[in-house]
């Protein structure tokens, strides 16, 4: 049975910070961000936009009324949970109006959990072929003002509809995972921003890539020449470029190497304008590749490298389905260019604002008119979401 990604949706916030402005304000050479990290802009989410609203917005783009009657599992992969108990997927299930006899839960392992969610979805559909699973990877990456990771922050969600006979990508049963108990990046329950051993984390990312790739090739008898493109987890694109160079097979022809590099360049276009969206970042790279590459064709095999600090890494692959391009959009970059630009001062205010709860644990929010879904209030510690009515 062919199982894979039938649809992919993406949502980010409506605000953007240009990194040239951040560099100027922080007194650093803008080339450090544009060339050293390969970053241009980052999405900034206000209080009314969180992993629930972003996840619901991404899913809304891809689901039909019929899908909502068939989906029987909703998984949200995230490391920016809004509740220690209730899963974001339960809120999203309700907002989207998915039929009630579904399983909804959250999965966590830093940026990696979306990959585990996809594999669980695949196993579920193997057992129940008529089912469809909604997998959402939704995160808001906040490192803090003047933190080394500040220019790599971001906000966004990817939604993927997983089914049999998918119209975009068919999974190959070839996942190879690796776990390492390390402290490269972590966020204790009492902290709103992560603790990061930055340089160590980059070394671990690259070493996990190299060793998992070696094991993947050994187990499956595959070489880089078998792939049209490799997508990487994108904490910032420069690190992934180092990853590509690390696994580049010098015995490939110049033409083959050029094609892999060209597809890599297409895979980072969205992340360069959105930032790190943790669990969704690998799949944002995949979407960017599929919507912008000019040399991909049906049957092409794409490798995906997932990395979550802590750490878990995984490599798996999927093949493009005939007609995949009809399921995608071509104006995503234009949409990103329509976000409202923030000054550094307004970014600091908006991104790090905390809800000011009254003595009853309540607060009412405003300023969400241009969102699709919004957190409109906290009422006695209960988060209240709506679908924003648009004037007709
Ligand atoms: P930094 O201060 O930007 O480090 O922090 P840097 O001084 O090494 O500079 C970065 C690059 O800019 C270097 O290039 C410099 O040479 C270059 P490289 O040597 O790497 O090729 N540079 C310049 N280039 C041109 N013109 C200039 C110039 N100046 C310098 N004038 C760091 C980098 C990664 C430490 C920081 O961004 C950070 O802490 N980020 C957060 C952690 C992170 O992203 N780690 C990645 C691996 S872990 C991961 O992927 C998991 C994660 O997504 C979380 C999860 O799983 O949940 C993060």
GROMACS .gro file of C-alpha atoms and ligand atoms in nm:
model
  450
    1UNK     CA    1   0.000   0.000   0.000
    2UNK     CA    2   0.128   0.348  -0.088
    3UNK     CA    3   0.110   0.586   0.211
    4UNK     CA    4   0.236   0.940   0.231
    5UNK     CA    5   0.171   1.313   0.221
    6UNK     CA    6  -0.151   1.392   0.037
    7UNK     CA    7  -0.156   1.766   0.117
    8UNK     CA    8   0.075   2.020   0.285
    9UNK     CA    9  -0.031   2.355   0.432
   10UNK     CA   10   0.173   2.627   0.596
   11UNK     CA   11   0.090   2.924   0.817
   12UNK     CA   12   0.305   3.189   0.974
   13UNK     CA   13   0.232   3.510   1.161
   14UNK     CA   14   0.149   3.840   0.991
   15UNK     CA   15   0.451   4.027   1.128
   16UNK     CA   16   0.809   4.025   1.006
   17UNK     CA   17   1.141   4.155   1.137
   18UNK     CA   18   1.408   4.226   0.876
   19UNK     CA   19   1.744   4.107   1.001
   20UNK     CA   20   1.935   4.399   0.851
   21UNK     CA   21   1.748   4.617   1.103
   22UNK     CA   22   1.823   4.377   1.387
   23UNK     CA   23   2.193   4.374   1.293
   24UNK     CA   24   2.202   4.753   1.289
   25UNK     CA   25   2.032   4.779   1.628
   26UNK     CA   26   2.254   4.512   1.785
   27UNK     CA   27   2.571   4.662   1.634
   28UNK     CA   28   2.666   4.352   1.433
   29UNK     CA   29   2.773   4.326   1.070
   30UNK     CA   30   2.457   4.242   0.865
   31UNK     CA   31   2.673   4.001   0.660
   32UNK     CA   32   2.708   3.784   0.969
   33UNK     CA   33   2.333   3.713   0.946
   34UNK     CA   34   2.286   3.720   0.568
   35UNK     CA   35   2.604   3.528   0.480
   36UNK     CA   36   2.713   3.370   0.811
   37UNK     CA   37   2.367   3.225   0.889
   38UNK     CA   38   2.204   3.266   0.542
   39UNK     CA   39   1.907   3.437   0.711
   40UNK     CA   40   1.706   3.738   0.588
   41UNK     CA   41   1.388   3.783   0.794
   42UNK     CA   42   1.202   3.621   1.083
   43UNK     CA   43   0.828   3.588   1.154
   44UNK     CA   44   0.713   3.742   1.480
   45UNK     CA   45   0.397   3.617   1.653
   46UNK     CA   46   0.184   3.837   1.882
   47UNK     CA   47   0.009   3.702   2.194
   48UNK     CA   48  -0.307   3.624   1.994
   49UNK     CA   49  -0.115   3.386   1.764
   50UNK     CA   50   0.012   3.062   1.916
   51UNK     CA   51   0.070   2.699   1.815
   52UNK     CA   52  -0.307   2.637   1.812
   53UNK     CA   53  -0.399   2.929   1.583
   54UNK     CA   54  -0.102   2.869   1.353
   55UNK     CA   55  -0.172   2.495   1.338
   56UNK     CA   56  -0.544   2.544   1.268
   57UNK     CA   57  -0.466   2.804   1.000
   58UNK     CA   58  -0.219   2.572   0.824
   59UNK     CA   59  -0.468   2.283   0.836
   60UNK     CA   60  -0.762   2.493   0.719
   61UNK     CA   61  -0.580   2.555   0.390
   62UNK     CA   62  -0.568   2.188   0.296
   63UNK     CA   63  -0.875   2.016   0.439
   64UNK     CA   64  -1.203   1.957   0.257
   65UNK     CA   65  -1.537   1.898   0.430
   66UNK     CA   66  -1.498   1.527   0.340
   67UNK     CA   67  -1.149   1.510   0.494
   68UNK     CA   68  -1.291   1.638   0.822
   69UNK     CA   69  -1.538   1.348   0.821
   70UNK     CA   70  -1.264   1.090   0.762
   71UNK     CA   71  -0.971   1.210   0.976
   72UNK     CA   72  -0.953   0.990   1.285
   73UNK     CA   73  -0.626   1.111   1.433
   74UNK     CA   74  -0.487   1.460   1.493
   75UNK     CA   75  -0.127   1.483   1.609
   76UNK     CA   76   0.043   1.809   1.702
   77UNK     CA   77   0.421   1.797   1.728
   78UNK     CA   78   0.553   2.092   1.926
   79UNK     CA   79   0.799   2.218   2.183
   80UNK     CA   80   0.604   2.538   2.254
   81UNK     CA   81   0.302   2.383   2.426
   82UNK     CA   82   0.042   2.620   2.564
   83UNK     CA   83  -0.066   2.375   2.836
   84UNK     CA   84   0.115   2.105   3.033
   85UNK     CA   85  -0.192   1.883   3.027
   86UNK     CA   86  -0.436   1.952   2.745
   87UNK     CA   87  -0.301   1.885   2.396
   88UNK     CA   88  -0.307   2.162   2.134
   89UNK     CA   89  -0.455   1.907   1.892
   90UNK     CA   90  -0.775   1.892   2.101
   91UNK     CA   91  -0.826   2.267   2.054
   92UNK     CA   92  -0.746   2.233   1.682
   93UNK     CA   93  -0.979   1.934   1.641
   94UNK     CA   94  -1.258   2.151   1.781
   95UNK     CA   95  -1.175   2.463   1.578
   96UNK     CA   96  -1.164   2.268   1.251
   97UNK     CA   97  -1.483   2.071   1.318
   98UNK     CA   98  -1.328   1.727   1.270
   99UNK     CA   99  -1.566   1.434   1.335
  100UNK     CA  100  -1.568   1.335   1.704
  101UNK     CA  101  -1.445   0.974   1.686
  102UNK     CA  102  -1.081   1.073   1.652
  103UNK     CA  103  -0.767   1.042   1.863
  104UNK     CA  104  -0.598   1.379   1.937
  105UNK     CA  105  -0.269   1.425   2.119
  106UNK     CA  106   0.063   1.607   2.129
  107UNK     CA  107   0.414   1.469   2.071
  108UNK     CA  108   0.741   1.617   2.193
  109UNK     CA  109   1.112   1.575   2.129
  110UNK     CA  110   1.246   1.918   2.039
  111UNK     CA  111   1.243   1.974   1.662
  112UNK     CA  112   1.222   1.601   1.588
  113UNK     CA  113   0.866   1.509   1.694
  114UNK     CA  114   0.701   1.585   1.358
  115UNK     CA  115   0.900   1.301   1.206
  116UNK     CA  116   0.784   1.056   1.474
  117UNK     CA  117   0.427   1.178   1.415
  118UNK     CA  118   0.452   1.102   1.044
  119UNK     CA  119   0.575   0.751   1.115
  120UNK     CA  120   0.294   0.688   1.362
  121UNK     CA  121   0.046   0.818   1.105
  122UNK     CA  122   0.190   0.577   0.848
  123UNK     CA  123   0.157   0.280   1.084
  124UNK     CA  124  -0.202   0.380   1.166
  125UNK     CA  125  -0.299   0.397   0.799
  126UNK     CA  126  -0.133   0.060   0.734
  127UNK     CA  127  -0.377  -0.082   0.987
  128UNK     CA  128  -0.680   0.127   0.883
  129UNK     CA  129  -0.632   0.204   0.511
  130UNK     CA  130  -0.943   0.422   0.479
  131UNK     CA  131  -0.831   0.654   0.757
  132UNK     CA  132  -0.663   0.993   0.715
  133UNK     CA  133  -0.433   1.146   0.976
  134UNK     CA  134  -0.372   1.516   1.028
  135UNK     CA  135  -0.014   1.582   1.140
  136UNK     CA  136   0.067   1.938   1.247
  137UNK     CA  137   0.412   2.064   1.340
  138UNK     CA  138   0.364   2.399   1.510
  139UNK     CA  139   0.611   2.611   1.707
  140UNK     CA  140   0.716   2.956   1.811
  141UNK     CA  141   1.094   2.974   1.851
  142UNK     CA  142   1.198   3.236   2.108
  143UNK     CA  143   1.558   3.266   2.223
  144UNK     CA  144   1.533   3.608   2.384
  145UNK     CA  145   1.659   3.960   2.324
  146UNK     CA  146   2.030   3.968   2.237
  147UNK     CA  147   2.065   3.589   2.272
  148UNK     CA  148   2.303   3.433   2.015
  149UNK     CA  149   2.003   3.255   1.861
  150UNK     CA  150   1.795   3.577   1.834
  151UNK     CA  151   1.832   3.608   1.453
  152UNK     CA  152   1.717   3.247   1.411
  153UNK     CA  153   1.383   3.284   1.595
  154UNK     CA  154   1.058   3.228   1.408
  155UNK     CA  155   0.693   3.124   1.418
  156UNK     CA  156   0.491   2.892   1.202
  157UNK     CA  157   0.310   2.566   1.147
  158UNK     CA  158   0.308   2.298   0.881
  159UNK     CA  159   0.000   2.077   0.842
  160UNK     CA  160   0.021   1.748   0.653
  161UNK     CA  161  -0.265   1.522   0.557
  162UNK     CA  162  -0.143   1.162   0.556
  163UNK     CA  163  -0.338   0.902   0.361
  164UNK     CA  164  -0.312   0.603   0.132
  165UNK     CA  165  -0.261   0.685  -0.239
  166UNK     CA  166  -0.121   1.029  -0.153
  167UNK     CA  167  -0.105   1.300  -0.419
  168UNK     CA  168   0.230   1.456  -0.325
  169UNK     CA  169   0.483   1.211  -0.174
  170UNK     CA  170   0.490   0.838  -0.100
  171UNK     CA  171   0.692   0.733   0.203
  172UNK     CA  172   0.954   0.464   0.161
  173UNK     CA  173   0.980   0.230   0.459
  174UNK     CA  174   1.342   0.318   0.521
  175UNK     CA  175   1.360   0.530   0.839
  176UNK     CA  176   1.684   0.512   1.036
  177UNK     CA  177   1.688   0.691   1.373
  178UNK     CA  178   1.957   0.771   1.627
  179UNK     CA  179   1.922   0.884   1.991
  180UNK     CA  180   2.196   1.058   2.194
  181UNK     CA  181   2.145   1.175   2.552
  182UNK     CA  182   2.310   1.519   2.528
  183UNK     CA  183   2.243   1.874   2.652
  184UNK     CA  184   2.282   2.091   2.343
  185UNK     CA  185   1.950   2.278   2.370
  186UNK     CA  186   1.675   2.235   2.629
  187UNK     CA  187   1.400   2.434   2.800
  188UNK     CA  188   1.313   2.355   3.162
  189UNK     CA  189   0.946   2.396   3.260
  190UNK     CA  190   1.025   2.717   3.449
  191UNK     CA  191   1.183   2.894   3.155
  192UNK     CA  192   1.017   3.065   2.858
  193UNK     CA  193   1.337   3.052   2.651
  194UNK     CA  194   1.579   2.763   2.595
  195UNK     CA  195   1.927   2.708   2.733
  196UNK     CA  196   2.164   2.656   2.443
  197UNK     CA  197   2.517   2.527   2.402
  198UNK     CA  198   2.525   2.683   2.056
  199UNK     CA  199   2.851   2.562   1.904
  200UNK     CA  200   2.813   2.217   2.062
  201UNK     CA  201   2.460   2.192   1.917
  202UNK     CA  202   2.592   2.259   1.566
  203UNK     CA  203   2.861   1.993   1.609
  204UNK     CA  204   2.601   1.743   1.731
  205UNK     CA  205   2.368   1.825   1.442
  206UNK     CA  206   2.644   1.763   1.189
  207UNK     CA  207   2.776   1.451   1.360
  208UNK     CA  208   2.427   1.301   1.392
  209UNK     CA  209   2.376   1.372   1.022
  210UNK     CA  210   2.701   1.208   0.919
  211UNK     CA  211   2.661   0.896   1.133
  212UNK     CA  212   2.289   0.846   1.062
  213UNK     CA  213   2.348   0.897   0.689
  214UNK     CA  214   2.626   0.635   0.695
  215UNK     CA  215   2.399   0.387   0.874
  216UNK     CA  216   2.108   0.468   0.638
  217UNK     CA  217   2.326   0.403   0.332
  218UNK     CA  218   2.457   0.079   0.481
  219UNK     CA  219   2.113  -0.054   0.572
  220UNK     CA  220   1.947   0.035   0.243
  221UNK     CA  221   2.231   0.010  -0.008
  222UNK     CA  222   2.161   0.363  -0.129
  223UNK     CA  223   2.398   0.645  -0.226
  224UNK     CA  224   2.351   1.019  -0.269
  225UNK     CA  225   2.326   0.956  -0.646
  226UNK     CA  226   1.988   0.788  -0.580
  227UNK     CA  227   1.835   1.117  -0.456
  228UNK     CA  228   1.715   1.421  -0.647
  229UNK     CA  229   1.728   1.635  -0.333
  230UNK     CA  230   1.805   1.627   0.040
  231UNK     CA  231   1.595   1.830   0.285
  232UNK     CA  232   1.743   1.916   0.623
  233UNK     CA  233   1.613   2.038   0.955
  234UNK     CA  234   1.673   2.414   0.923
  235UNK     CA  235   1.763   2.582   1.257
  236UNK     CA  236   1.923   2.834   1.017
  237UNK     CA  237   2.008   2.753   0.657
  238UNK     CA  238   2.387   2.787   0.683
  239UNK     CA  239   2.411   2.487   0.914
  240UNK     CA  240   2.214   2.275   0.668
  241UNK     CA  241   2.447   2.388   0.390
  242UNK     CA  242   2.737   2.262   0.598
  243UNK     CA  243   2.540   1.937   0.630
  244UNK     CA  244   2.499   1.908   0.254
  245UNK     CA  245   2.872   1.968   0.204
  246UNK     CA  246   2.949   1.703   0.466
  247UNK     CA  247   2.752   1.430   0.290
  248UNK     CA  248   2.832   1.546  -0.067
  249UNK     CA  249   2.968   1.258  -0.271
  250UNK     CA  250   3.265   1.389  -0.466
  251UNK     CA  251   3.239   1.101  -0.710
  252UNK     CA  252   2.913   1.249  -0.844
  253UNK     CA  253   2.941   1.438  -1.172
  254UNK     CA  254   2.955   1.819  -1.162
  255UNK     CA  255   2.603   1.818  -1.308
  256UNK     CA  256   2.467   1.589  -1.033
  257UNK     CA  257   2.635   1.797  -0.761
  258UNK     CA  258   2.501   2.118  -0.917
  259UNK     CA  259   2.146   1.975  -0.919
  260UNK     CA  260   2.165   1.882  -0.549
  261UNK     CA  261   2.300   2.230  -0.466
  262UNK     CA  262   2.029   2.397  -0.677
  263UNK     CA  263   1.758   2.201  -0.498
  264UNK     CA  264   1.914   2.282  -0.162
  265UNK     CA  265   1.899   2.653  -0.252
  266UNK     CA  266   1.527   2.616  -0.329
  267UNK     CA  267   1.465   2.429  -0.004
  268UNK     CA  268   1.586   2.720   0.213
  269UNK     CA  269   1.388   3.004   0.049
  270UNK     CA  270   1.098   2.999   0.298
  271UNK     CA  271   1.310   2.944   0.609
  272UNK     CA  272   1.528   3.240   0.513
  273UNK     CA  273   1.214   3.454   0.550
  274UNK     CA  274   1.042   3.276   0.842
  275UNK     CA  275   1.320   3.160   1.075
  276UNK     CA  276   1.337   2.840   1.275
  277UNK     CA  277   0.993   2.691   1.333
  278UNK     CA  278   1.140   2.397   1.523
  279UNK     CA  279   0.920   2.091   1.452
  280UNK     CA  280   0.794   2.233   1.123
  281UNK     CA  281   1.127   2.354   0.994
  282UNK     CA  282   1.228   2.037   0.804
  283UNK     CA  283   0.885   2.028   0.636
  284UNK     CA  284   0.896   2.399   0.555
  285UNK     CA  285   1.218   2.316   0.371
  286UNK     CA  286   1.041   2.033   0.190
  287UNK     CA  287   0.752   2.262   0.091
  288UNK     CA  288   0.995   2.530  -0.027
  289UNK     CA  289   1.175   2.271  -0.241
  290UNK     CA  290   0.856   2.133  -0.394
  291UNK     CA  291   0.708   2.474  -0.469
  292UNK     CA  292   1.024   2.629  -0.614
  293UNK     CA  293   1.242   2.360  -0.773
  294UNK     CA  294   1.245   2.359  -1.151
  295UNK     CA  295   1.409   2.022  -1.198
  296UNK     CA  296   1.203   1.777  -0.990
  297UNK     CA  297   0.980   1.517  -1.154
  298UNK     CA  298   0.747   1.232  -1.056
  299UNK     CA  299   0.934   0.932  -0.919
  300UNK     CA  300   1.223   1.141  -0.782
  301UNK     CA  301   1.344   1.029  -0.440
  302UNK     CA  302   1.391   1.295  -0.171
  303UNK     CA  303   1.587   1.231   0.150
  304UNK     CA  304   1.484   1.407   0.473
  305UNK     CA  305   1.712   1.465   0.772
  306UNK     CA  306   1.528   1.537   1.096
  307UNK     CA  307   1.714   1.662   1.405
  308UNK     CA  308   1.577   1.746   1.747
  309UNK     CA  309   1.810   1.859   2.021
  310UNK     CA  310   1.848   1.635   2.317
  311UNK     CA  311   1.895   1.458   2.072
  312UNK     CA  312   1.709   1.242   1.821
  313UNK     CA  313   1.797   1.234   1.453
  314UNK     CA  314   1.629   1.042   1.173
  315UNK     CA  315   1.672   1.000   0.799
  316UNK     CA  316   1.392   0.877   0.577
  317UNK     CA  317   1.288   0.921   0.218
  318UNK     CA  318   0.981   0.972   0.002
  319UNK     CA  319   0.911   0.961  -0.372
  320UNK     CA  320   0.729   1.228  -0.570
  321UNK     CA  321   0.392   1.127  -0.710
  322UNK     CA  322   0.276   1.202  -1.067
  323UNK     CA  323   0.097   1.538  -1.073
  324UNK     CA  324   0.231   1.644  -0.729
  325UNK     CA  325   0.276   2.002  -0.849
  326UNK     CA  326  -0.101   2.044  -0.891
  327UNK     CA  327  -0.140   2.015  -0.511
  328UNK     CA  328   0.095   2.308  -0.441
  329UNK     CA  329   0.080   2.684  -0.463
  330UNK     CA  330   0.314   2.914  -0.651
  331UNK     CA  331   0.266   3.246  -0.471
  332UNK     CA  332   0.394   3.166  -0.121
  333UNK     CA  333   0.690   3.407  -0.143
  334UNK     CA  334   0.454   3.689  -0.246
  335UNK     CA  335   0.237   3.610   0.057
  336UNK     CA  336   0.542   3.627   0.284
  337UNK     CA  337   0.628   3.966   0.136
  338UNK     CA  338   0.288   4.094   0.250
  339UNK     CA  339   0.364   4.056   0.622
  340UNK     CA  340   0.368   4.377   0.825
  341UNK     CA  341   0.721   4.496   0.898
  342UNK     CA  342   0.817   4.568   1.261
  343UNK     CA  343   1.084   4.792   1.405
  344UNK     CA  344   1.322   4.626   1.649
  345UNK     CA  345   1.144   4.804   1.937
  346UNK     CA  346   0.797   4.682   1.831
  347UNK     CA  347   0.932   4.329   1.775
  348UNK     CA  348   1.071   4.323   2.130
  349UNK     CA  349   0.739   4.441   2.268
  350UNK     CA  350   0.518   4.210   2.061
  351UNK     CA  351   0.717   3.886   2.068
  352UNK     CA  352   0.797   3.887   2.438
  353UNK     CA  353   0.464   4.021   2.568
  354UNK     CA  354   0.313   3.808   2.847
  355UNK     CA  355  -0.062   3.791   2.914
  356UNK     CA  356  -0.147   4.021   3.206
  357UNK     CA  357  -0.404   3.811   3.393
  358UNK     CA  358  -0.636   3.973   3.650
  359UNK     CA  359  -0.709   3.821   3.992
  360UNK     CA  360  -0.950   3.573   3.829
  361UNK     CA  361  -0.692   3.455   3.581
  362UNK     CA  362  -0.856   3.642   3.294
  363UNK     CA  363  -0.744   3.875   3.016
  364UNK     CA  364  -0.899   3.998   2.693
  365UNK     CA  365  -0.689   4.053   2.379
  366UNK     CA  366  -0.733   4.264   2.068
  367UNK     CA  367  -0.556   4.329   1.739
  368UNK     CA  368  -0.620   3.993   1.572
  369UNK     CA  369  -0.845   4.105   1.284
  370UNK     CA  370  -0.606   3.991   1.013
  371UNK     CA  371  -0.554   3.644   1.161
  372UNK     CA  372  -0.752   3.338   1.048
  373UNK     CA  373  -0.782   3.192   1.398
  374UNK     CA  374  -0.705   3.388   1.715
  375UNK     CA  375  -0.661   3.354   2.087
  376UNK     CA  376  -0.913   3.619   2.195
  377UNK     CA  377  -0.913   3.583   2.571
  378UNK     CA  378  -0.809   3.382   2.871
  379UNK     CA  379  -1.114   3.336   3.088
  380UNK     CA  380  -1.039   3.202   3.437
  381UNK     CA  381  -0.725   3.034   3.301
  382UNK     CA  382  -0.911   2.884   3.002
  383UNK     CA  383  -0.780   2.981   2.659
  384UNK     CA  384  -1.058   3.088   2.421
  385UNK     CA  385  -1.004   3.069   2.046
  386UNK     CA  386  -1.219   3.182   1.757
  387UNK     CA  387  -1.220   3.171   1.381
  388UNK     CA  388  -1.197   3.540   1.292
  389UNK     CA  389  -1.500   3.664   1.095
  390UNK     CA  390  -1.395   3.849   0.782
  391UNK     CA  391  -1.610   4.141   0.660
  392UNK     CA  392  -1.786   4.033   0.339
  393LIG     P1  393   2.684   3.314   1.627
  393LIG     O1  394   2.713   3.408   1.734
  393LIG     O2  395   2.610   3.368   1.507
  393LIG     O3  396   2.816   3.233   1.583
  393LIG     O4  397   2.598   3.198   1.679
  393LIG     P2  398   2.939   3.260   1.494
  393LIG     O5  399   3.022   3.369   1.552
  393LIG     O6  400   2.999   3.122   1.480
  393LIG     O7  401   2.890   3.311   1.350
  393LIG     C1  402   2.809   3.234   1.267
  393LIG     C2  403   2.868   3.233   1.126
  393LIG     O8  404   2.875   3.365   1.077
  393LIG     C3  405   3.012   3.179   1.120
  393LIG     O9  406   3.021   3.106   0.999
  393LIG     C4  407   3.096   3.306   1.108
  393LIG    O10  408   3.221   3.285   1.045
  393LIG     C5  409   3.003   3.389   1.023
  393LIG     P3  410   3.077   2.954   1.001
  393LIG    O11  411   3.211   2.960   1.066
  393LIG    O12  412   2.978   2.878   1.088
  393LIG    O13  413   3.075   2.911   0.862
  393LIG     N1  414   3.032   3.533   1.031
  393LIG     C6  415   3.031   3.615   0.923
  393LIG     N2  416   3.006   3.592   0.794
  393LIG     C7  417   3.011   3.698   0.708
  393LIG     N3  418   3.038   3.825   0.749
  393LIG     C8  419   3.063   3.852   0.879
  393LIG     C9  420   3.061   3.745   0.972
  393LIG     N4  421   3.077   3.736   1.106
  393LIG    C10  422   3.060   3.606   1.141
  393LIG     N5  423   3.091   3.975   0.918
  393LIG    C11  424   2.486   2.991   1.690
  393LIG    C12  425   2.568   3.084   1.603
  393LIG    C13  426   2.450   2.867   1.612
  393LIG    C14  427   2.571   2.950   1.809
  393LIG    C15  428   2.362   3.069   1.736
  393LIG    O14  429   2.286   3.113   1.624
  393LIG    C16  430   2.274   2.986   1.826
  393LIG    O15  431   2.300   2.968   1.944
  393LIG     N6  432   2.163   2.935   1.768
  393LIG    C17  433   2.070   2.850   1.839
  393LIG    C18  434   2.113   2.704   1.840
  393LIG    C19  435   2.107   2.643   1.704
  393LIG    O16  436   2.043   2.691   1.613
  393LIG     N7  437   2.177   2.529   1.688
  393LIG    C20  438   2.172   2.453   1.565
  393LIG    C21  439   2.189   2.303   1.589
  393LIG     S1  440   2.075   2.243   1.712
  393LIG    C22  441   1.925   2.229   1.628
  393LIG    O17  442   1.922   2.234   1.510
  393LIG    C23  443   1.803   2.213   1.710
  393LIG    C24  444   1.719   2.337   1.729
  393LIG    O18  445   1.644   2.363   1.612
  393LIG    C25  446   1.627   2.321   1.850
  393LIG    C26  447   1.544   2.195   1.864
  393LIG    O19  448   1.577   2.087   1.823
  393LIG    O20  449   1.441   2.209   1.930
  393LIG    C27  450   1.804   2.462   1.754
   0.00000   0.00000   0.00000
